[in-house]
Amino acid sequence: MHFYIPVLTSLEEPQNTKTFKLTYNEIDYTNQRMIMKTKLVNNALNYYLENQSELRNELLDFLRIPSISTSEAHQPDILLAADFLVKKLTQLGFEKVISFPTANHPIVYAEKMVDPQKPTVLIYGHYDVQPTDPLDEWNSPPFEPQIEGEYLYARGSSDMKGQIWASVSALQSILRTTELPVNIKYILEGEEEIGSPSLEPFLKQNKALLSCDIVINPDGGMLAPDKPTLIYALRGMAYFELRVFGPSADLHSGLFGGVVDNPANVLSRLIGGMHDELGRVTLPGFYDRVREISPEESEELSKIEIDEEVYKAITGVPALGGEVGFQPVERIGARPTLDVNGLYAGFIEKGAKTIIPAYAMAKISTRLVPDQDPEDVEKGFRAYLEENAPESVRWELDLLSGAPAYLAEAEAPGVSFFIDALKQTWGVQPFRKREGGSIPVATSMKDILGVDSIITGFGLPDDQIHSPNERMHLPTHAKGVQTLIRFFLSF
Ligand code: BES
Ligand code: MN
């Protein structure tokens, strides 16, 4: 390679591992280069300031497209969202802008190669969004973006059309004021919220096209508006559907209650037994491969200072739950969990109906940490059911999706530039955290393309992603754009 990407092992000020003796000419040159860079950065930042509202209006148009990936009815909107990106990237002067068809939703690829000798940054994004239900809990329609105070409300504003737009805005600000000092590739999928089924095959088939030195994945988030954050770990996932069958049809609960076991009762008992008094998951072997967090890392994470009170304020719960013996940031980032995502059984309409339902169902997800394996978790789940489900019912368990956790073993390439850009923008030292959410593509990219990701993003914990009234904090978004401008211009 013809370039040098400094690699940081801690968040200390970057230090030169070697000391060079510079001649006066070289010092002069270095200074001149610094002054030049500062000028380029300022020009791009000014461009962004001047064009901020136009760029934001374009984001509003993007947000108006209801690209819900899980909904068949919204398939045409998915195509509209992909086309929207194709048009925008073409307008920015990207080449090879291609919308690759897949078994489901297209993957948009684009590149701007300025010089093959220079490093290449691959930017990941997803243009699909979560469904909007419960719709009546939205204060304004999810696909009619509203700006209120410092917030922009719309489905996908934070997760993650707004994040895609942050990099688009940064690149436009650079491309309209100077030349890019680095090659850029985009890969934008439309299936993230349904588990990215087409992405791995696409990565495998297009390794050469996607070859890169640095990956930016802005699908993560920040700790708080004043805490610029770099994510070094993500949780994995094993997602299940558990179905419990009882009598062949719903029965009168008076005529049969007492002799026929109730699948809803059984399912509740089974779920109730999945945690012990200490908040630990009871599935056999669940913790066997959990990598314990070191005292040093635990100490480091405690500096984040996001405590119980903060989580109570964000979520509105009167008290927190979870595993005894770990601080909240550890329980979220470094410990595995099991949650019921949805439950169905029997009569759920208004009023009363006296039945023993024939059937009960639960969607159950586990969030995994290194080195848990989704298939082992499934085995443990089956063992739990074999042991605990009564003979009075029949059960079925499906693993709907599985992905291992992600932990950057070393710093991802380019991280030190990114940390500097965060630091310059926010004026404080960035925090490092383990994220509780899952971004399975980070692991796929590491395995297939061989590059660790810079996992970042300018969303906040109270952005209500996947919930009603999803929103994006505009000042944080603007700082995100500035950070990306500084990052891209640091090469
Ligand atoms: N952007 C989120 C994940 C996320 C959110 C990471 C906040 C960090 C901070 C992503 O779109 C998402 O929701 N992922 C799913 C993955 C699943 C469908 C495999 C998740 O975590 O539930
Ligand atoms: Mn996302």
Short mmCIF file of C-alpha atoms and ligand atoms in Angstrom, two decimals:
data_model
loop_
_atom_site.label_atom_id
_atom_site.label_comp_id
_atom_site.label_asym_id
_atom_site.label_seq_id
_atom_site.Cartn_x
_atom_site.Cartn_y
_atom_site.Cartn_z
CA MET A 1 0.00 0.00 0.00
CA HIS A 2 1.14 3.49 -0.72
CA PHE A 3 -0.32 5.23 2.24
CA TYR A 4 -0.14 5.10 5.96
CA ILE A 5 -3.14 4.91 8.22
CA PRO A 6 -2.20 5.54 11.82
CA VAL A 7 -3.62 2.94 14.16
CA LEU A 8 -4.49 3.92 17.70
CA THR A 9 -4.68 1.47 20.54
CA SER A 10 -6.14 3.88 23.06
CA LEU A 11 -7.94 7.17 23.08
CA GLU A 12 -4.87 9.06 24.20
CA GLU A 13 -3.60 11.84 21.99
CA PRO A 14 -2.11 10.28 18.88
CA GLN A 15 1.57 9.79 19.52
CA ASN A 16 4.27 9.23 17.00
CA THR A 17 5.83 5.88 17.59
CA LYS A 18 8.99 7.07 15.90
CA THR A 19 10.50 10.52 16.19
CA PHE A 20 11.67 11.99 12.97
CA LYS A 21 14.13 14.83 12.69
CA LEU A 22 12.57 17.21 10.25
CA THR A 23 14.66 19.60 8.21
CA TYR A 24 13.47 23.21 8.07
CA ASN A 25 12.14 22.64 4.58
CA GLU A 26 10.11 19.70 5.73
CA ILE A 27 8.70 21.62 8.69
CA ASP A 28 7.78 24.37 6.30
CA TYR A 29 6.10 21.88 4.02
CA THR A 30 4.20 20.26 6.89
CA ASN A 31 2.99 23.64 8.10
CA GLN A 32 1.92 24.66 4.63
CA ARG A 33 0.03 21.41 4.23
CA MET A 34 -1.70 22.00 7.57
CA ILE A 35 -2.71 25.51 6.58
CA MET A 36 -3.96 24.23 3.22
CA LYS A 37 -5.98 21.47 4.91
CA THR A 38 -7.53 23.91 7.36
CA LYS A 39 -8.56 26.10 4.47
CA LEU A 40 -10.14 23.18 2.61
CA VAL A 41 -11.99 22.09 5.74
CA ASN A 42 -13.26 25.61 6.36
CA ASN A 43 -14.47 25.97 2.79
CA ALA A 44 -16.38 22.71 3.00
CA LEU A 45 -17.81 23.59 6.43
CA ASN A 46 -18.94 26.94 5.06
CA TYR A 47 -20.53 25.27 2.06
CA TYR A 48 -22.46 23.04 4.45
CA LEU A 49 -23.59 26.04 6.50
CA GLU A 50 -24.81 27.83 3.39
CA ASN A 51 -26.56 24.80 1.92
CA GLN A 52 -27.78 23.21 5.09
CA SER A 53 -31.46 23.95 4.54
CA GLU A 54 -31.42 22.73 0.94
CA LEU A 55 -29.70 19.51 2.00
CA ARG A 56 -32.22 19.12 4.79
CA ASN A 57 -35.12 19.57 2.37
CA GLU A 58 -33.74 16.77 0.25
CA LEU A 59 -33.57 14.60 3.36
CA LEU A 60 -37.24 15.41 4.00
CA ASP A 61 -38.07 14.14 0.50
CA PHE A 62 -36.10 10.97 1.19
CA LEU A 63 -38.01 10.52 4.47
CA ARG A 64 -41.34 10.89 2.69
CA ILE A 65 -40.74 7.57 0.92
CA PRO A 66 -42.28 4.83 3.11
CA SER A 67 -39.58 2.23 2.44
CA ILE A 68 -40.73 -0.38 4.97
CA SER A 69 -38.76 -3.48 4.04
CA THR A 70 -40.92 -6.03 5.83
CA SER A 71 -44.11 -4.96 4.05
CA GLU A 72 -45.00 -6.42 0.64
CA ALA A 73 -47.33 -3.48 0.02
CA HIS A 74 -44.37 -1.11 0.26
CA GLN A 75 -42.20 -2.89 -2.31
CA PRO A 76 -42.70 -0.03 -4.84
CA ASP A 77 -41.58 2.47 -2.17
CA ILE A 78 -38.44 0.46 -1.55
CA LEU A 79 -37.65 0.87 -5.26
CA LEU A 80 -38.39 4.59 -5.04
CA ALA A 81 -35.97 4.97 -2.12
CA ALA A 82 -33.25 3.07 -4.02
CA ASP A 83 -33.84 5.29 -7.08
CA PHE A 84 -33.73 8.39 -4.91
CA LEU A 85 -30.21 7.43 -3.81
CA VAL A 86 -29.15 6.53 -7.34
CA LYS A 87 -30.22 9.99 -8.53
CA LYS A 88 -28.55 11.83 -5.69
CA LEU A 89 -25.24 9.99 -5.95
CA THR A 90 -25.23 10.43 -9.73
CA GLN A 91 -25.87 14.15 -9.25
CA LEU A 92 -22.88 14.29 -6.88
CA GLY A 93 -20.66 12.89 -9.62
CA PHE A 94 -20.40 9.32 -8.42
CA GLU A 95 -19.57 6.76 -11.09
CA LYS A 96 -20.77 3.20 -11.53
CA VAL A 97 -23.97 4.04 -9.69
CA ILE A 98 -25.80 0.72 -9.86
CA SER A 99 -28.96 -0.57 -8.27
CA PHE A 100 -28.30 -4.32 -8.03
CA PRO A 101 -31.46 -6.42 -7.93
CA THR A 102 -31.53 -9.11 -5.24
CA ALA A 103 -34.06 -11.76 -4.21
CA ASN A 104 -35.83 -8.99 -2.26
CA HIS A 105 -34.74 -5.35 -2.30
CA PRO A 106 -32.01 -3.74 -4.40
CA ILE A 107 -28.52 -2.94 -3.15
CA VAL A 108 -27.31 0.44 -4.35
CA TYR A 109 -23.62 0.69 -5.15
CA ALA A 110 -21.71 3.82 -6.15
CA GLU A 111 -18.09 4.86 -6.29
CA LYS A 112 -15.96 7.92 -6.69
CA MET A 113 -12.42 6.83 -7.41
CA VAL A 114 -10.06 9.78 -7.40
CA ASP A 115 -6.77 7.92 -7.40
CA PRO A 116 -6.16 4.18 -7.09
CA GLN A 117 -3.03 4.95 -5.03
CA LYS A 118 -5.14 6.59 -2.37
CA PRO A 119 -7.07 4.73 0.34
CA THR A 120 -10.66 3.75 -0.29
CA VAL A 121 -13.43 4.32 2.24
CA LEU A 122 -16.49 2.09 1.95
CA ILE A 123 -19.62 3.63 3.49
CA TYR A 124 -22.42 1.31 4.52
CA GLY A 125 -26.04 2.32 4.91
CA HIS A 126 -29.59 0.97 4.82
CA TYR A 127 -32.44 2.86 3.19
CA ASP A 128 -35.19 0.60 4.54
CA VAL A 129 -37.09 1.47 7.69
CA GLN A 130 -39.11 -0.25 10.40
CA PRO A 131 -42.91 -0.53 10.22
CA THR A 132 -44.86 2.28 11.87
CA ASP A 133 -47.33 0.49 14.12
CA PRO A 134 -48.89 1.47 16.52
CA LEU A 135 -49.82 4.26 14.13
CA ASP A 136 -52.19 6.12 16.46
CA GLU A 137 -49.35 6.79 18.88
CA TRP A 138 -47.58 9.03 16.40
CA ASN A 139 -48.08 12.76 16.96
CA SER A 140 -47.64 13.36 13.24
CA PRO A 141 -47.81 10.90 10.33
CA PRO A 142 -44.55 8.91 10.18
CA PHE A 143 -43.88 9.72 6.52
CA GLU A 144 -44.77 13.41 6.73
CA PRO A 145 -41.60 14.75 8.36
CA GLN A 146 -42.11 17.54 10.90
CA ILE A 147 -39.53 19.83 12.43
CA GLU A 148 -40.25 20.79 16.01
CA GLY A 149 -37.63 22.70 17.95
CA GLU A 150 -34.34 20.87 17.60
CA TYR A 151 -35.93 17.66 16.32
CA LEU A 152 -36.94 16.25 12.98
CA TYR A 153 -39.71 13.68 13.38
CA ALA A 154 -40.17 10.88 10.82
CA ARG A 155 -39.77 7.11 10.54
CA GLY A 156 -36.19 6.50 9.42
CA SER A 157 -34.96 9.96 10.45
CA SER A 158 -32.45 8.52 12.92
CA ASP A 159 -32.39 4.85 11.78
CA MET A 160 -30.92 5.58 9.33
CA LYS A 161 -31.83 7.77 6.37
CA GLY A 162 -30.58 10.74 8.39
CA GLN A 163 -27.25 8.98 8.84
CA ILE A 164 -26.96 8.26 5.12
CA TRP A 165 -27.73 11.92 4.53
CA ALA A 166 -25.00 13.04 6.92
CA SER A 167 -22.35 11.41 4.72
CA VAL A 168 -24.05 12.60 1.51
CA SER A 169 -24.07 16.16 2.88
CA ALA A 170 -20.43 15.95 3.91
CA LEU A 171 -19.36 14.59 0.52
CA GLN A 172 -21.39 17.20 -1.37
CA SER A 173 -19.75 19.93 0.75
CA ILE A 174 -16.33 18.59 -0.18
CA LEU A 175 -17.02 17.84 -3.84
CA ARG A 176 -18.46 21.32 -4.45
CA THR A 177 -15.53 23.13 -2.86
CA THR A 178 -12.43 21.04 -3.54
CA GLU A 179 -11.26 17.62 -4.65
CA LEU A 180 -11.74 14.48 -2.63
CA PRO A 181 -8.44 13.28 -1.16
CA VAL A 182 -9.75 9.74 -0.80
CA ASN A 183 -11.75 7.20 -2.83
CA ILE A 184 -15.32 6.62 -1.75
CA LYS A 185 -17.58 3.62 -2.27
CA TYR A 186 -21.15 3.32 -1.08
CA ILE A 187 -23.08 0.15 -0.34
CA LEU A 188 -26.70 0.89 0.59
CA GLU A 189 -29.05 -2.00 1.26
CA GLY A 190 -32.82 -2.18 1.62
CA GLU A 191 -33.09 -5.22 3.88
CA GLU A 192 -31.34 -4.33 7.13
CA GLU A 193 -34.51 -4.25 9.19
CA ILE A 194 -35.40 -7.76 7.98
CA GLY A 195 -31.99 -9.24 8.77
CA SER A 196 -30.04 -8.42 5.56
CA PRO A 197 -30.67 -11.77 3.80
CA SER A 198 -29.17 -10.61 0.48
CA LEU A 199 -26.13 -8.82 1.82
CA GLU A 200 -23.76 -11.69 2.58
CA PRO A 201 -24.18 -13.32 -0.84
CA PHE A 202 -23.68 -9.87 -2.42
CA LEU A 203 -20.49 -9.26 -0.46
CA LYS A 204 -19.19 -12.68 -1.46
CA GLN A 205 -19.99 -12.19 -5.14
CA ASN A 206 -18.61 -8.65 -5.32
CA LYS A 207 -15.46 -8.79 -3.24
CA ALA A 208 -13.37 -7.02 -5.88
CA LEU A 209 -15.91 -4.29 -6.47
CA LEU A 210 -16.14 -3.65 -2.74
CA SER A 211 -12.43 -3.86 -1.96
CA CYS A 212 -11.53 -1.08 0.43
CA ASP A 213 -9.17 -0.02 3.19
CA ILE A 214 -11.61 1.55 5.61
CA VAL A 215 -15.27 0.85 6.37
CA ILE A 216 -17.55 3.44 7.90
CA ASN A 217 -20.76 2.04 9.35
CA PRO A 218 -22.93 4.89 10.67
CA ASP A 219 -25.77 2.61 11.79
CA GLY A 220 -24.74 2.91 15.44
CA GLY A 221 -25.36 5.82 17.73
CA MET A 222 -24.00 8.24 20.32
CA LEU A 223 -24.35 8.18 24.10
CA ALA A 224 -25.58 11.76 24.43
CA PRO A 225 -25.46 15.04 22.47
CA ASP A 226 -22.31 16.07 24.37
CA LYS A 227 -20.66 12.65 24.24
CA PRO A 228 -19.17 11.84 20.83
CA THR A 229 -18.93 8.09 20.69
CA LEU A 230 -17.08 5.34 18.95
CA ILE A 231 -18.55 1.84 19.13
CA TYR A 232 -16.15 -1.09 19.42
CA ALA A 233 -18.60 -3.91 20.08
CA LEU A 234 -22.12 -4.90 19.07
CA ARG A 235 -24.39 -7.61 20.36
CA GLY A 236 -25.42 -10.51 18.16
CA MET A 237 -28.83 -12.06 17.98
CA ALA A 238 -30.76 -15.29 17.90
CA TYR A 239 -34.43 -14.65 17.14
CA PHE A 240 -37.06 -17.35 17.74
CA GLU A 241 -40.69 -18.09 17.27
CA LEU A 242 -42.15 -20.49 19.84
CA ARG A 243 -45.55 -22.04 19.15
CA VAL A 244 -47.51 -24.04 21.71
CA PHE A 245 -50.45 -26.21 20.59
CA GLY A 246 -53.14 -27.57 22.89
CA PRO A 247 -56.62 -28.83 21.96
CA SER A 248 -57.49 -29.09 18.28
CA ALA A 249 -59.88 -26.10 18.60
CA ASP A 250 -60.64 -23.39 21.19
CA LEU A 251 -62.67 -24.99 23.99
CA HIS A 252 -65.25 -23.80 26.53
CA SER A 253 -63.16 -23.03 29.59
CA GLY A 254 -65.93 -24.15 31.92
CA LEU A 255 -66.54 -27.49 30.28
CA PHE A 256 -62.87 -28.32 29.90
CA GLY A 257 -60.98 -26.08 32.34
CA GLY A 258 -59.42 -28.47 34.83
CA VAL A 259 -58.80 -31.32 32.45
CA VAL A 260 -57.28 -29.71 29.38
CA ASP A 261 -54.02 -27.85 29.85
CA ASN A 262 -54.11 -24.30 28.49
CA PRO A 263 -51.38 -23.45 25.93
CA ALA A 264 -51.45 -19.79 27.00
CA ASN A 265 -50.87 -20.79 30.63
CA VAL A 266 -48.13 -23.21 29.56
CA LEU A 267 -46.40 -20.63 27.37
CA SER A 268 -46.49 -18.08 30.20
CA ARG A 269 -44.98 -20.59 32.62
CA LEU A 270 -42.27 -21.46 30.12
CA ILE A 271 -41.43 -17.80 29.56
CA GLY A 272 -41.55 -17.10 33.29
CA GLY A 273 -38.94 -19.80 33.82
CA MET A 274 -36.51 -18.32 31.31
CA HIS A 275 -35.00 -15.95 33.92
CA ASP A 276 -33.93 -16.62 37.50
CA GLU A 277 -34.16 -14.26 40.50
CA LEU A 278 -30.82 -12.69 39.57
CA GLY A 279 -32.10 -11.76 36.13
CA ARG A 280 -29.97 -14.43 34.47
CA VAL A 281 -31.22 -16.43 31.50
CA THR A 282 -31.86 -20.07 32.41
CA LEU A 283 -31.56 -21.72 28.98
CA PRO A 284 -29.06 -24.59 29.41
CA GLY A 285 -25.52 -23.58 28.44
CA PHE A 286 -26.52 -19.98 27.71
CA TYR A 287 -23.53 -18.51 29.56
CA ASP A 288 -21.06 -21.27 28.70
CA ARG A 289 -19.24 -19.26 26.05
CA VAL A 290 -19.90 -15.73 27.30
CA ARG A 291 -16.62 -13.84 27.37
CA GLU A 292 -16.42 -12.08 30.72
CA ILE A 293 -15.62 -8.42 30.74
CA SER A 294 -12.24 -7.57 32.32
CA PRO A 295 -12.08 -5.35 35.43
CA GLU A 296 -10.15 -2.80 33.35
CA GLU A 297 -12.83 -2.63 30.69
CA SER A 298 -15.53 -2.46 33.33
CA GLU A 299 -13.69 0.46 34.91
CA GLU A 300 -13.31 2.12 31.51
CA LEU A 301 -17.02 1.73 30.76
CA SER A 302 -18.02 3.21 34.11
CA LYS A 303 -16.46 6.50 32.96
CA ILE A 304 -19.31 6.84 30.46
CA GLU A 305 -21.47 7.90 33.41
CA ILE A 306 -24.79 6.89 31.96
CA ASP A 307 -26.43 5.56 35.10
CA GLU A 308 -29.75 4.12 36.20
CA GLU A 309 -31.35 7.57 36.45
CA VAL A 310 -30.52 8.36 32.82
CA TYR A 311 -32.13 5.14 31.59
CA LYS A 312 -35.19 5.79 33.74
CA ALA A 313 -35.54 9.27 32.29
CA ILE A 314 -35.15 8.07 28.68
CA THR A 315 -37.57 5.17 28.96
CA GLY A 316 -40.12 6.42 31.47
CA VAL A 317 -39.97 3.27 33.63
CA PRO A 318 -40.23 3.63 37.43
CA ALA A 319 -37.34 1.20 38.06
CA LEU A 320 -34.82 -0.69 35.94
CA GLY A 321 -34.45 -4.43 35.49
CA GLY A 322 -31.77 -6.78 34.26
CA GLU A 323 -28.96 -8.92 35.52
CA VAL A 324 -27.77 -8.33 39.07
CA GLY A 325 -24.10 -7.38 39.48
CA PHE A 326 -23.49 -5.34 36.33
CA GLN A 327 -23.78 -1.61 35.64
CA PRO A 328 -26.33 -0.54 32.99
CA VAL A 329 -23.76 0.07 30.22
CA GLU A 330 -22.45 -3.46 30.80
CA ARG A 331 -25.90 -5.02 30.94
CA ILE A 332 -26.66 -3.45 27.59
CA GLY A 333 -23.35 -3.88 25.81
CA ALA A 334 -21.50 -6.78 27.35
CA ARG A 335 -24.11 -9.17 28.79
CA PRO A 336 -26.56 -11.34 26.85
CA THR A 337 -30.32 -10.96 27.28
CA LEU A 338 -33.57 -12.67 26.37
CA ASP A 339 -36.75 -10.76 25.55
CA VAL A 340 -40.28 -11.51 24.47
CA ASN A 341 -40.96 -9.26 21.48
CA GLY A 342 -44.55 -10.27 20.99
CA LEU A 343 -47.13 -12.64 22.41
CA TYR A 344 -50.29 -14.06 20.95
CA ALA A 345 -52.90 -16.34 22.44
CA GLY A 346 -56.64 -16.71 22.54
CA PHE A 347 -59.17 -13.92 22.80
CA ILE A 348 -57.70 -10.41 22.67
CA GLU A 349 -60.67 -8.33 21.53
CA LYS A 350 -62.72 -6.02 23.77
CA GLY A 351 -64.95 -7.73 26.34
CA ALA A 352 -64.78 -11.30 27.63
CA LYS A 353 -64.89 -14.72 26.05
CA THR A 354 -64.45 -17.88 28.11
CA ILE A 355 -62.14 -20.23 26.25
CA ILE A 356 -59.13 -22.44 26.52
CA PRO A 357 -57.27 -21.37 23.39
CA ALA A 358 -56.00 -23.98 21.00
CA TYR A 359 -52.75 -22.16 20.38
CA ALA A 360 -50.26 -19.68 21.85
CA MET A 361 -47.21 -18.09 20.30
CA ALA A 362 -44.27 -15.93 21.38
CA LYS A 363 -41.55 -14.13 19.45
CA ILE A 364 -38.44 -14.35 21.58
CA SER A 365 -35.10 -12.74 20.85
CA THR A 366 -31.79 -13.18 22.55
CA ARG A 367 -29.02 -10.59 22.27
CA LEU A 368 -25.66 -12.30 22.25
CA VAL A 369 -22.14 -11.30 23.25
CA PRO A 370 -18.75 -12.74 22.26
CA ASP A 371 -18.28 -15.78 22.00
CA GLN A 372 -21.87 -17.05 22.02
CA ASP A 373 -23.04 -18.94 18.96
CA PRO A 374 -26.68 -18.55 17.80
CA GLU A 375 -26.89 -22.27 16.99
CA ASP A 376 -25.73 -23.25 20.49
CA VAL A 377 -28.38 -20.93 21.89
CA GLU A 378 -30.99 -22.71 19.79
CA LYS A 379 -29.80 -26.07 21.14
CA GLY A 380 -30.07 -24.74 24.69
CA PHE A 381 -33.54 -23.40 23.97
CA ARG A 382 -34.67 -26.81 22.70
CA ALA A 383 -33.16 -28.53 25.73
CA TYR A 384 -35.04 -26.10 27.98
CA LEU A 385 -38.34 -26.89 26.24
CA GLU A 386 -37.74 -30.63 26.25
CA GLU A 387 -37.12 -30.44 29.97
CA ASN A 388 -39.84 -27.99 30.96
CA ALA A 389 -42.76 -28.24 28.53
CA PRO A 390 -45.50 -30.54 29.86
CA GLU A 391 -46.68 -33.54 27.88
CA SER A 392 -50.14 -31.94 27.65
CA VAL A 393 -49.02 -29.66 24.78
CA ARG A 394 -47.06 -29.90 21.56
CA TRP A 395 -44.51 -27.20 20.78
CA GLU A 396 -42.52 -25.97 17.79
CA LEU A 397 -39.48 -23.72 17.86
CA ASP A 398 -38.02 -21.90 14.85
CA LEU A 399 -34.79 -19.93 14.74
CA LEU A 400 -35.81 -17.02 12.49
CA SER A 401 -32.41 -15.35 12.33
CA GLY A 402 -29.03 -15.59 13.96
CA ALA A 403 -25.90 -13.49 13.96
CA PRO A 404 -22.88 -13.55 16.26
CA ALA A 405 -21.74 -10.52 18.23
CA TYR A 406 -19.03 -8.17 16.98
CA LEU A 407 -15.95 -7.07 18.86
CA ALA A 408 -13.17 -5.13 17.18
CA GLU A 409 -10.00 -6.97 18.17
CA ALA A 410 -7.81 -4.11 17.09
CA GLU A 411 -8.71 -0.59 16.13
CA ALA A 412 -10.42 -0.44 12.76
CA PRO A 413 -8.30 1.22 10.06
CA GLY A 414 -8.89 4.97 9.96
CA VAL A 415 -10.15 5.14 13.54
CA SER A 416 -7.55 7.67 14.66
CA PHE A 417 -8.62 10.09 11.92
CA PHE A 418 -12.21 9.57 12.93
CA ILE A 419 -11.46 10.18 16.60
CA ASP A 420 -9.62 13.37 15.71
CA ALA A 421 -12.56 14.54 13.61
CA LEU A 422 -14.98 13.84 16.49
CA LYS A 423 -12.68 15.61 18.93
CA GLN A 424 -12.29 18.69 16.78
CA THR A 425 -16.03 18.95 16.21
CA TRP A 426 -17.20 18.39 19.77
CA GLY A 427 -14.18 19.80 21.57
CA VAL A 428 -14.05 16.84 23.95
CA GLN A 429 -12.40 13.45 24.00
CA PRO A 430 -14.70 10.81 22.41
CA PHE A 431 -16.10 7.95 24.48
CA ARG A 432 -15.81 4.31 23.54
CA LYS A 433 -18.72 2.03 24.17
CA ARG A 434 -20.17 -1.40 23.56
CA GLU A 435 -23.47 -1.11 21.75
CA GLY A 436 -26.42 -3.28 22.70
CA GLY A 437 -28.05 -3.21 19.27
CA SER A 438 -26.99 -5.47 16.43
CA ILE A 439 -25.40 -4.62 13.10
CA PRO A 440 -24.65 -8.07 11.65
CA VAL A 441 -23.09 -6.57 8.51
CA ALA A 442 -20.06 -5.46 10.56
CA THR A 443 -19.20 -9.11 11.16
CA SER A 444 -19.91 -10.09 7.54
CA MET A 445 -17.67 -7.32 6.23
CA LYS A 446 -14.88 -8.31 8.57
CA ASP A 447 -15.16 -11.95 7.49
CA ILE A 448 -15.67 -11.41 3.75
CA LEU A 449 -13.86 -8.13 2.95
CA GLY A 450 -11.35 -8.48 5.78
CA VAL A 451 -11.85 -4.98 7.13
CA ASP A 452 -12.99 -3.92 10.60
CA SER A 453 -15.65 -1.20 10.60
CA ILE A 454 -15.60 2.22 12.18
CA ILE A 455 -18.99 1.89 13.84
CA THR A 456 -20.47 5.25 14.48
CA GLY A 457 -23.57 7.29 13.80
CA PHE A 458 -25.12 10.45 15.14
CA GLY A 459 -28.36 9.06 16.54
CA LEU A 460 -29.18 9.42 20.24
CA PRO A 461 -30.62 6.92 22.73
CA ASP A 462 -33.87 8.90 22.97
CA ASP A 463 -34.44 9.09 19.21
CA GLN A 464 -37.22 6.51 19.60
CA ILE A 465 -35.94 4.31 16.80
CA HIS A 466 -38.25 1.38 16.00
CA SER A 467 -40.88 3.22 18.10
CA PRO A 468 -43.61 5.78 17.43
CA ASN A 469 -42.35 9.36 16.98
CA GLU A 470 -38.87 8.44 15.78
CA ARG A 471 -36.81 11.59 15.57
CA MET A 472 -33.41 13.01 14.80
CA HIS A 473 -31.63 15.67 16.82
CA LEU A 474 -30.74 18.32 14.24
CA PRO A 475 -27.78 19.94 16.06
CA THR A 476 -26.19 16.51 16.57
CA HIS A 477 -26.80 15.66 12.92
CA ALA A 478 -25.09 18.92 11.87
CA LYS A 479 -22.09 18.05 14.05
CA GLY A 480 -22.09 14.64 12.42
CA VAL A 481 -21.81 16.23 8.99
CA GLN A 482 -18.95 18.43 10.21
CA THR A 483 -17.19 15.40 11.67
CA LEU A 484 -17.48 13.54 8.37
CA ILE A 485 -16.18 16.54 6.43
CA ARG A 486 -13.12 16.64 8.71
CA PHE A 487 -12.72 12.87 8.46
CA PHE A 488 -12.83 12.67 4.66
CA LEU A 489 -10.47 15.63 4.37
CA SER A 490 -7.93 14.14 6.76
CA PHE A 491 -6.45 11.85 4.11
N1 BES B 1 -29.44 0.88 13.66
C1 BES B 1 -29.97 -0.27 14.33
C2 BES B 1 -29.03 -0.89 15.34
C3 BES B 1 -28.50 0.10 16.34
C4 BES B 1 -29.32 1.03 16.92
C5 BES B 1 -27.18 0.09 16.66
C6 BES B 1 -28.83 1.96 17.80
C7 BES B 1 -26.69 0.99 17.55
C8 BES B 1 -27.51 1.94 18.12
C9 BES B 1 -30.34 -1.31 13.28
O1 BES B 1 -31.08 -0.78 12.22
C10 BES B 1 -31.19 -2.36 13.91
O2 BES B 1 -32.22 -2.07 14.45
N2 BES B 1 -30.73 -3.58 13.84
C11 BES B 1 -31.48 -4.71 14.28
C12 BES B 1 -30.77 -5.92 13.74
C13 BES B 1 -31.62 -7.10 13.48
C14 BES B 1 -32.77 -6.84 12.56
C15 BES B 1 -30.76 -8.23 12.97
C16 BES B 1 -31.55 -4.77 15.79
O3 BES B 1 -30.57 -4.43 16.49
O4 BES B 1 -32.60 -5.15 16.30
MN MN B 2 -30.39 0.93 11.50
#
